[in-house]
Coordinates of C-alpha atoms and ligand atoms in Angstrom, one line a residue:
M1 CA -51.3 78.2 84.0
D2 CA -50.9 81.0 81.5
D3 CA -52.0 80.8 78.4
Y4 CA -50.5 82.4 75.2
A5 CA -51.0 82.8 71.3
V6 CA -48.1 83.6 68.8
V7 CA -48.9 86.8 65.9
L8 CA -45.9 85.7 62.7
N9 CA -44.9 87.8 60.2
A10 CA -43.1 86.3 58.0
G11 CA -40.8 88.1 55.2
S12 CA -38.2 87.0 52.9
S13 CA -35.7 88.5 54.8
S14 CA -37.9 89.0 58.4
L15 CA -39.3 87.2 60.7
K16 CA -41.6 89.5 63.1
F17 CA -43.5 88.3 66.1
C18 CA -46.1 89.1 68.8
V19 CA -47.2 87.1 72.0
Y20 CA -50.0 87.9 73.7
Q21 CA -51.0 86.3 77.4
R22 CA -53.8 85.5 78.8
P23 CA -54.1 85.7 82.5
A24 CA -56.6 83.1 83.5
N25 CA -60.6 84.8 82.9
E26 CA -59.2 88.3 81.8
A27 CA -58.4 90.4 78.2
W28 CA -55.8 88.6 76.5
R29 CA -52.5 91.5 76.6
L30 CA -49.1 92.0 74.6
E31 CA -46.6 90.2 76.2
A32 CA -44.0 91.1 73.7
R33 CA -43.3 92.2 69.9
G34 CA -40.1 92.0 68.1
Q35 CA -37.9 90.5 65.3
I36 CA -35.1 88.5 63.3
E37 CA -33.5 90.9 60.8
G38 CA -31.2 89.9 58.6
I39 CA -32.3 85.9 57.9
G40 CA -29.1 84.8 56.2
T41 CA -26.9 88.2 56.5
S42 CA -26.5 89.1 59.2
P43 CA -29.3 87.6 61.4
R44 CA -29.9 89.7 64.5
F45 CA -33.0 89.3 67.2
S46 CA -34.9 91.8 69.2
S47 CA -37.7 92.6 71.4
K48 CA -39.9 94.6 73.6
N49 CA -42.0 93.9 75.8
G50 CA -45.6 96.0 75.8
A51 CA -44.7 98.6 77.4
G52 CA -41.7 98.7 74.9
E53 CA -39.1 98.2 77.2
R54 CA -36.0 96.4 75.4
L55 CA -36.0 92.5 76.6
A56 CA -33.2 91.8 73.8
D57 CA -31.5 93.3 71.2
Q58 CA -28.3 90.9 69.6
S59 CA -26.9 89.0 66.7
L60 CA -27.7 85.5 66.2
D61 CA -25.3 82.4 64.9
K62 CA -25.5 83.3 60.9
A63 CA -24.8 79.5 59.9
A64 CA -28.1 78.3 62.2
V65 CA -30.6 81.8 61.2
R66 CA -29.8 81.1 57.1
D67 CA -33.4 80.7 56.0
G68 CA -36.8 81.1 57.9
R69 CA -36.7 77.6 59.8
G70 CA -33.6 79.0 60.9
A71 CA -34.9 81.9 62.6
L72 CA -38.1 80.3 63.7
D73 CA -35.3 77.4 66.3
A74 CA -33.6 80.4 67.2
L75 CA -37.6 82.4 68.0
A76 CA -38.7 79.1 70.0
G77 CA -35.8 79.0 71.5
W78 CA -36.6 82.8 73.2
L79 CA -39.8 82.2 73.4
R80 CA -39.0 78.6 75.4
T81 CA -36.8 80.7 77.4
S82 CA -39.2 82.8 78.3
Y83 CA -42.1 81.7 78.7
G84 CA -40.9 78.0 79.5
G85 CA -44.1 75.6 80.8
A86 CA -46.6 78.2 79.1
R87 CA -49.1 77.1 76.7
V88 CA -49.5 77.6 72.9
L89 CA -52.9 78.4 72.7
G90 CA -52.3 79.4 68.8
V91 CA -50.7 80.4 66.3
G92 CA -52.0 83.9 64.3
H93 CA -50.0 83.9 60.5
R94 CA -50.1 87.2 58.4
V95 CA -50.9 85.4 54.4
V96 CA -50.2 88.2 51.9
H97 CA -52.8 86.6 49.6
G98 CA -55.6 84.8 49.6
G99 CA -57.4 84.8 46.6
P100 CA -60.5 84.8 46.2
R101 CA -62.2 82.3 48.0
F102 CA -60.4 83.6 51.6
T103 CA -63.3 86.3 52.0
G104 CA -61.8 86.2 56.0
P105 CA -59.7 84.6 58.1
T106 CA -59.2 80.8 58.5
I107 CA -58.3 78.0 60.7
I108 CA -55.8 76.3 58.7
T109 CA -56.2 72.5 57.2
P110 CA -53.9 70.5 54.8
G111 CA -56.2 72.0 52.2
V112 CA -57.1 74.9 52.8
L113 CA -52.6 75.0 52.2
D114 CA -52.9 73.6 49.2
E115 CA -55.2 76.5 48.2
L116 CA -52.9 79.1 49.4
R117 CA -49.7 77.3 48.0
A118 CA -52.3 77.8 44.7
L119 CA -51.2 81.7 44.6
E120 CA -47.9 82.0 45.6
P121 CA -47.5 82.7 41.8
L122 CA -49.9 86.1 42.4
A123 CA -47.6 86.7 45.4
P124 CA -43.7 85.8 44.7
L125 CA -41.9 87.8 47.5
H126 CA -44.4 87.3 49.5
Q127 CA -46.2 84.2 50.3
P128 CA -44.5 81.8 50.4
H129 CA -42.3 82.6 53.1
N130 CA -45.5 82.9 54.7
L131 CA -46.5 79.8 54.0
A132 CA -43.1 78.3 55.2
A133 CA -43.5 79.8 58.1
I134 CA -46.8 77.6 59.2
D135 CA -45.1 74.1 57.5
A136 CA -42.1 75.3 60.2
V137 CA -44.5 75.1 63.1
A138 CA -47.1 72.9 61.9
E139 CA -43.7 70.2 62.2
R140 CA -42.4 71.8 66.1
L141 CA -46.1 71.9 67.1
P142 CA -48.7 69.1 65.3
D143 CA -51.7 70.2 67.9
V144 CA -51.3 74.1 67.8
P145 CA -54.4 75.3 65.9
Q146 CA -52.8 78.2 63.1
V147 CA -54.9 80.5 61.8
A148 CA -54.1 82.4 58.3
C149 CA -55.3 86.0 58.1
F150 CA -55.2 87.7 54.8
D151 CA -54.2 90.5 53.4
T152 CA -57.0 90.7 50.6
S153 CA -59.9 90.3 52.8
F154 CA -61.0 93.4 53.5
H155 CA -61.0 94.2 49.9
R156 CA -62.9 92.2 49.3
G157 CA -66.7 93.2 48.6
Q158 CA -65.5 96.4 46.8
P159 CA -67.8 97.0 43.5
A160 CA -67.8 94.8 41.1
V161 CA -66.3 97.6 38.7
A162 CA -63.1 98.3 41.4
E163 CA -62.3 94.4 40.8
V164 CA -62.1 94.3 36.7
V165 CA -59.1 93.4 35.2
P166 CA -60.1 94.4 31.6
L167 CA -58.9 91.4 29.8
P168 CA -60.8 88.1 27.8
R169 CA -63.6 86.1 30.6
D170 CA -61.4 82.9 30.5
I171 CA -58.7 84.1 31.3
C172 CA -60.2 86.3 33.9
A173 CA -62.0 82.2 34.6
K174 CA -58.5 81.4 36.2
G175 CA -58.6 83.9 38.7
V176 CA -57.2 87.1 36.9
Q177 CA -58.9 90.0 38.8
R178 CA -58.0 93.0 41.3
Y179 CA -57.6 91.9 44.7
G180 CA -55.9 94.6 46.5
F181 CA -53.3 94.4 49.9
H182 CA -52.3 95.3 53.0
G183 CA -55.7 94.5 54.1
L184 CA -55.0 94.1 57.7
S185 CA -53.6 97.4 57.9
Y186 CA -56.7 98.8 56.3
E187 CA -58.8 97.0 58.9
Y188 CA -56.9 98.1 61.9
I189 CA -57.0 102.0 60.4
A190 CA -61.2 101.1 60.2
S191 CA -61.6 99.8 63.9
V192 CA -59.8 102.7 65.5
L193 CA -61.5 105.6 63.3
P194 CA -64.8 105.8 65.6
D195 CA -62.2 106.8 68.2
V196 CA -59.7 108.1 67.1
A197 CA -61.6 110.7 64.0
P198 CA -64.7 110.1 64.7
D199 CA -65.9 112.8 62.7
I200 CA -65.0 111.4 59.6
A201 CA -65.1 107.7 60.6
H202 CA -67.8 106.9 58.8
G203 CA -67.7 109.1 56.0
R204 CA -65.1 108.9 52.3
V205 CA -61.9 108.8 53.6
I206 CA -58.5 107.8 51.8
V207 CA -55.4 105.8 54.0
A208 CA -52.2 106.2 52.9
H209 CA -50.2 102.9 53.8
L210 CA -46.6 104.2 52.7
G211 CA -44.2 101.5 53.4
S212 CA -41.5 100.2 51.7
G213 CA -44.9 98.0 50.3
A214 CA -47.1 101.4 49.3
S215 CA -50.7 101.6 48.3
L216 CA -53.4 103.8 49.3
C217 CA -56.9 102.4 50.1
A218 CA -60.8 104.0 49.6
M219 CA -63.3 103.5 52.4
R220 CA -67.0 104.8 53.0
D221 CA -68.3 104.2 56.1
R222 CA -64.7 101.8 57.0
K223 CA -65.6 99.2 54.1
S224 CA -62.3 99.4 51.3
I225 CA -64.3 100.2 47.5
D226 CA -61.2 100.2 46.3
S227 CA -57.6 100.2 46.4
T228 CA -54.0 101.2 44.3
L229 CA -52.8 97.3 44.4
G230 CA -54.4 95.2 42.1
F231 CA -53.9 91.3 41.0
T232 CA -50.8 91.3 43.0
A233 CA -48.9 94.0 44.8
L234 CA -46.7 95.9 42.3
D235 CA -49.0 98.1 40.6
G236 CA -51.0 101.3 42.3
L237 CA -47.9 103.7 44.0
C238 CA -44.2 103.7 43.3
M239 CA -42.8 101.6 46.0
G240 CA -39.3 100.5 47.3
T241 CA -38.3 98.3 45.2
R242 CA -41.7 97.9 43.0
P243 CA -42.2 99.6 40.2
G244 CA -46.5 101.0 40.5
A245 CA -48.3 100.7 38.0
L246 CA -46.5 100.5 34.3
D247 CA -47.8 100.5 31.4
P248 CA -48.1 96.2 30.2
G249 CA -46.3 97.8 27.1
V250 CA -43.3 97.4 29.1
V251 CA -43.3 94.7 30.1
L252 CA -43.9 93.5 26.9
Y253 CA -40.7 95.4 25.7
L254 CA -38.6 93.7 28.3
F255 CA -39.3 90.0 26.9
Q256 CA -39.7 90.2 23.1
N257 CA -37.2 93.1 22.7
L258 CA -34.7 92.9 25.7
G259 CA -35.0 89.2 25.7
L260 CA -35.3 88.9 29.5
T261 CA -36.6 85.7 31.3
A262 CA -39.5 85.7 32.9
S263 CA -37.0 85.2 36.1
D264 CA -35.3 88.2 35.3
V265 CA -38.6 90.1 35.3
E266 CA -40.0 89.4 37.9
T267 CA -36.2 89.9 40.5
I268 CA -36.6 93.5 38.3
L269 CA -40.3 94.1 39.3
Y270 CA -40.2 92.7 42.1
K271 CA -36.8 93.8 43.6
K272 CA -34.7 96.9 41.6
S273 CA -37.6 99.1 40.7
G274 CA -39.5 101.7 42.7
L275 CA -37.7 103.6 44.8
L276 CA -33.9 101.7 44.2
G277 CA -34.6 101.9 40.5
I278 CA -35.3 105.3 40.3
S279 CA -32.8 106.5 42.6
G280 CA -29.8 103.7 41.8
T281 CA -28.9 103.6 45.4
S282 CA -31.5 103.1 48.1
N283 CA -35.2 101.8 48.5
D284 CA -35.1 103.7 51.9
M285 CA -36.7 106.5 52.1
R286 CA -34.2 108.2 54.6
D287 CA -31.4 107.5 52.6
L288 CA -33.2 109.1 49.9
L289 CA -34.4 112.0 51.7
A290 CA -30.7 112.5 53.1
S291 CA -29.3 112.5 49.6
S292 CA -28.3 115.8 47.6
E293 CA -28.1 113.7 44.0
P294 CA -30.2 114.6 41.4
L295 CA -31.6 111.1 41.0
A296 CA -32.0 110.6 44.8
R297 CA -34.3 113.8 44.7
L298 CA -36.4 112.3 41.7
A299 CA -37.2 109.3 43.2
V300 CA -38.8 111.4 46.3
D301 CA -40.0 114.1 43.8
Y302 CA -42.0 110.5 41.7
F303 CA -42.9 109.0 44.6
V304 CA -45.0 112.1 45.5
Y305 CA -46.5 112.3 42.5
R306 CA -47.3 109.1 41.4
A307 CA -49.3 108.9 45.4
T308 CA -50.6 112.3 44.5
K309 CA -52.3 111.6 41.2
E310 CA -53.5 108.2 43.1
I311 CA -55.0 110.7 46.2
G312 CA -57.0 112.6 43.2
A313 CA -58.3 109.2 41.2
L314 CA -59.4 107.7 44.4
A315 CA -61.0 110.8 45.5
A316 CA -62.7 111.0 41.8
V317 CA -63.9 107.2 42.9
L318 CA -66.0 108.4 46.5
G319 CA -66.8 111.7 44.7
G320 CA -64.8 113.4 46.6
I321 CA -63.3 113.0 50.7
D322 CA -63.6 114.0 54.1
A323 CA -60.0 113.0 55.3
L324 CA -56.8 111.9 54.2
V325 CA -54.8 108.8 56.6
F326 CA -51.0 108.1 56.8
T327 CA -49.7 105.4 58.5
A328 CA -46.6 102.7 58.0
G329 CA -43.2 103.6 58.3
I330 CA -43.0 106.7 56.1
G331 CA -46.6 108.1 56.7
E332 CA -46.3 107.5 60.5
N333 CA -42.2 109.1 60.7
S334 CA -41.6 111.5 57.5
P335 CA -43.5 114.7 58.0
E336 CA -41.4 115.5 54.8
I337 CA -43.4 113.1 52.3
R338 CA -46.4 113.6 54.4
S339 CA -46.1 117.4 54.5
R340 CA -45.6 117.4 50.6
L341 CA -48.4 115.1 49.9
C342 CA -50.8 117.6 52.0
A343 CA -49.8 120.5 49.5
A344 CA -50.2 118.9 46.5
S345 CA -54.1 117.3 47.4
A346 CA -54.4 121.2 48.9
W347 CA -57.2 121.8 45.6
L348 CA -58.9 119.1 47.3
G349 CA -59.8 121.5 50.7
I350 CA -57.1 119.8 53.2
D351 CA -54.8 122.4 55.4
M352 CA -51.9 120.8 56.7
D353 CA -50.9 122.6 60.2
P354 CA -46.9 122.5 60.4
E355 CA -46.7 121.9 63.5
A356 CA -49.4 119.4 64.0
N357 CA -47.1 117.3 61.1
R358 CA -44.1 117.9 62.4
E359 CA -44.7 116.2 66.2
G360 CA -47.0 113.1 64.2
R361 CA -49.6 114.3 65.9
P362 CA -52.7 112.3 65.2
R363 CA -54.8 115.3 63.5
I364 CA -52.2 117.5 61.0
S365 CA -54.6 119.3 59.7
R366 CA -56.2 122.6 61.0
S367 CA -59.5 123.0 62.5
G368 CA -61.3 124.7 59.6
S369 CA -59.5 121.9 57.3
R370 CA -62.7 121.2 55.2
V371 CA -60.9 118.0 54.1
S372 CA -58.9 116.3 57.9
A373 CA -55.6 114.7 57.6
W374 CA -54.9 112.2 60.3
V375 CA -51.2 109.5 61.5
I376 CA -52.4 107.0 63.3
P377 CA -49.7 104.4 63.6
T378 CA -51.0 100.6 62.0
N379 CA -51.0 97.4 63.8
E380 CA -51.2 94.4 61.6
E381 CA -50.7 92.2 64.4
L382 CA -53.4 93.4 66.9
I383 CA -56.1 92.3 64.0
I384 CA -54.0 89.2 63.6
A385 CA -54.1 88.3 67.4
R386 CA -57.9 88.8 67.7
H387 CA -59.3 87.5 64.5
T388 CA -56.7 84.1 66.3
G389 CA -58.1 84.4 69.1
A390 CA -62.1 85.0 68.2
L391 CA -61.5 81.8 65.7
L392 CA -59.8 79.7 68.4
G393 CA -63.0 80.5 70.7
L394 CA -64.8 79.2 68.2
V395 CA -63.3 76.1 68.3
E396 CA -62.9 75.5 71.3
G397 CA -66.5 75.8 72.4
R398 CA -65.8 79.3 74.5
Q399 CA -66.5 82.8 73.6
P400 CA -64.4 84.7 72.1
A401 CA -61.1 85.8 73.5
R402 CA -60.7 89.3 73.9
F403 CA -57.1 91.1 73.1
Q404 CA -56.3 94.4 74.7
E405 CA -53.0 96.7 73.9
R406 CA -51.6 100.2 74.1
T407 CA -51.4 102.2 71.5
E408 CA -50.8 105.6 71.5
V409 CA -53.3 107.0 70.2
T410 CA -56.7 105.3 71.6
K411 CA -57.7 102.5 74.0
V412 CA -58.1 99.4 71.5
R413 CA -61.5 98.1 71.2
N414 CA -61.8 94.4 72.3
Ligands
ADP1 P1 -42.2 97.1 56.2 O1 -43.7 96.7 56.8 O2 -43.6 97.3 54.5 O3 -40.9 97.2 55.3 P2 -42.4 99.7 57.0 O4 -43.7 100.3 57.0 O5 -42.3 99.1 58.3 O6 -42.6 98.7 55.9 O7 -41.9 101.2 56.2 C1 -40.3 100.7 56.4 C2 -39.8 102.5 56.1 O8 -40.0 103.4 56.2 C3 -38.2 102.3 55.3 O9 -37.9 101.3 54.0 C4 -38.4 103.6 55.3 O10 -38.7 104.1 53.7 C5 -38.8 104.4 55.5 N1 -39.5 105.3 56.7 C6 -39.1 104.6 58.4 N2 -38.6 105.9 59.2 C7 -38.5 107.2 58.6 C8 -38.3 108.3 59.0 N3 -38.2 108.8 59.8 N4 -38.5 108.8 57.7 C9 -38.9 108.8 56.2 N5 -39.2 107.1 56.0 C10 -39.3 106.3 56.9

């Protein structure tokens, strides 16, 4: 009988999943990738096989899929129909916050779950949904081991100065430090750099993860040296609905002068700011780029301005850079944003090749460019799958399992 591993990335309105299969004595391979979007509003299920061909695309019953549990039930139904009789060897989860203690992926136990729950206030938009999916799987498949992979782990090991929050020690002792996020994405990019861009892989690289959440990571020799997200996923770059770096005096003003409650402020900071706040119309970069409205233009201008500023700051931290890598929704798909960021960072030595950029080739800088620029599609799920396989291999006393998947840019190393 074939063994399967399932990877889950549970968010507030979507449940993304991957199914990896391990035919007897072979490496793991991607069987299906998909998502349930619009949970609670107009749920829709879609999935593709490992070759990118459509397996399913259908709307779901809104009453049945009104929350994460309903979405998981719908996914379980599809898995039963598609892979009936197969053994689920393990479930790997994206968990956004691992706090100071979880410096790597971990097998989930009730004790681990309690520790992760205590971190919910540090990632209120993500962590509760990540953990609800773990609970829901545990109820339905109590004997199947689950693994948590953290967005913060890749950044542990940064120099002490990069982790400091300069507040009194007794406050910092309660866990107030800079953690950094998008670590699974950065870990994937770091894992493929030697294949995709061997000349710069061991050098000084800024990776720009530009999606609805956005951050930069400064890497030296594929290790995180600093990043723009800090204690929570609110710092740094302007994001879809989050402001990025903000004078803390603004937050005081909201409380003291505008009389807002903590819950109001949380909603403003996580859901109403950033591109949506500035434009007043959309958090989606595609809408804003297509719009001629002055506020939509201002939102895009600010996104580029802020990212340019932060690229400069991380370049200073690294003492200059050898490469800039774009990834995630905007980074992978928007030649315009890449072009504007490369032009604004030309002073660093980036000479972009417009044709390569338009085509989204892996290398988008000219051959003589002192600093090279790249587009590398991220694959957080593959990183989760690798860790899940490795940990389950240890649990069962076997060699760590191996995963493989087709990618556009390179053969992924197992
Ligand atoms: P997340 O995983 O954080 O939800 P993604 O990495 O999928 O986000 O990025 C989603 C964002 O990518 C969308 O909100 C949209 O703004 C942006 N995006 C996707 N395609 C394009 C495109 N062709 N041009 C510009 N932006 C795009």
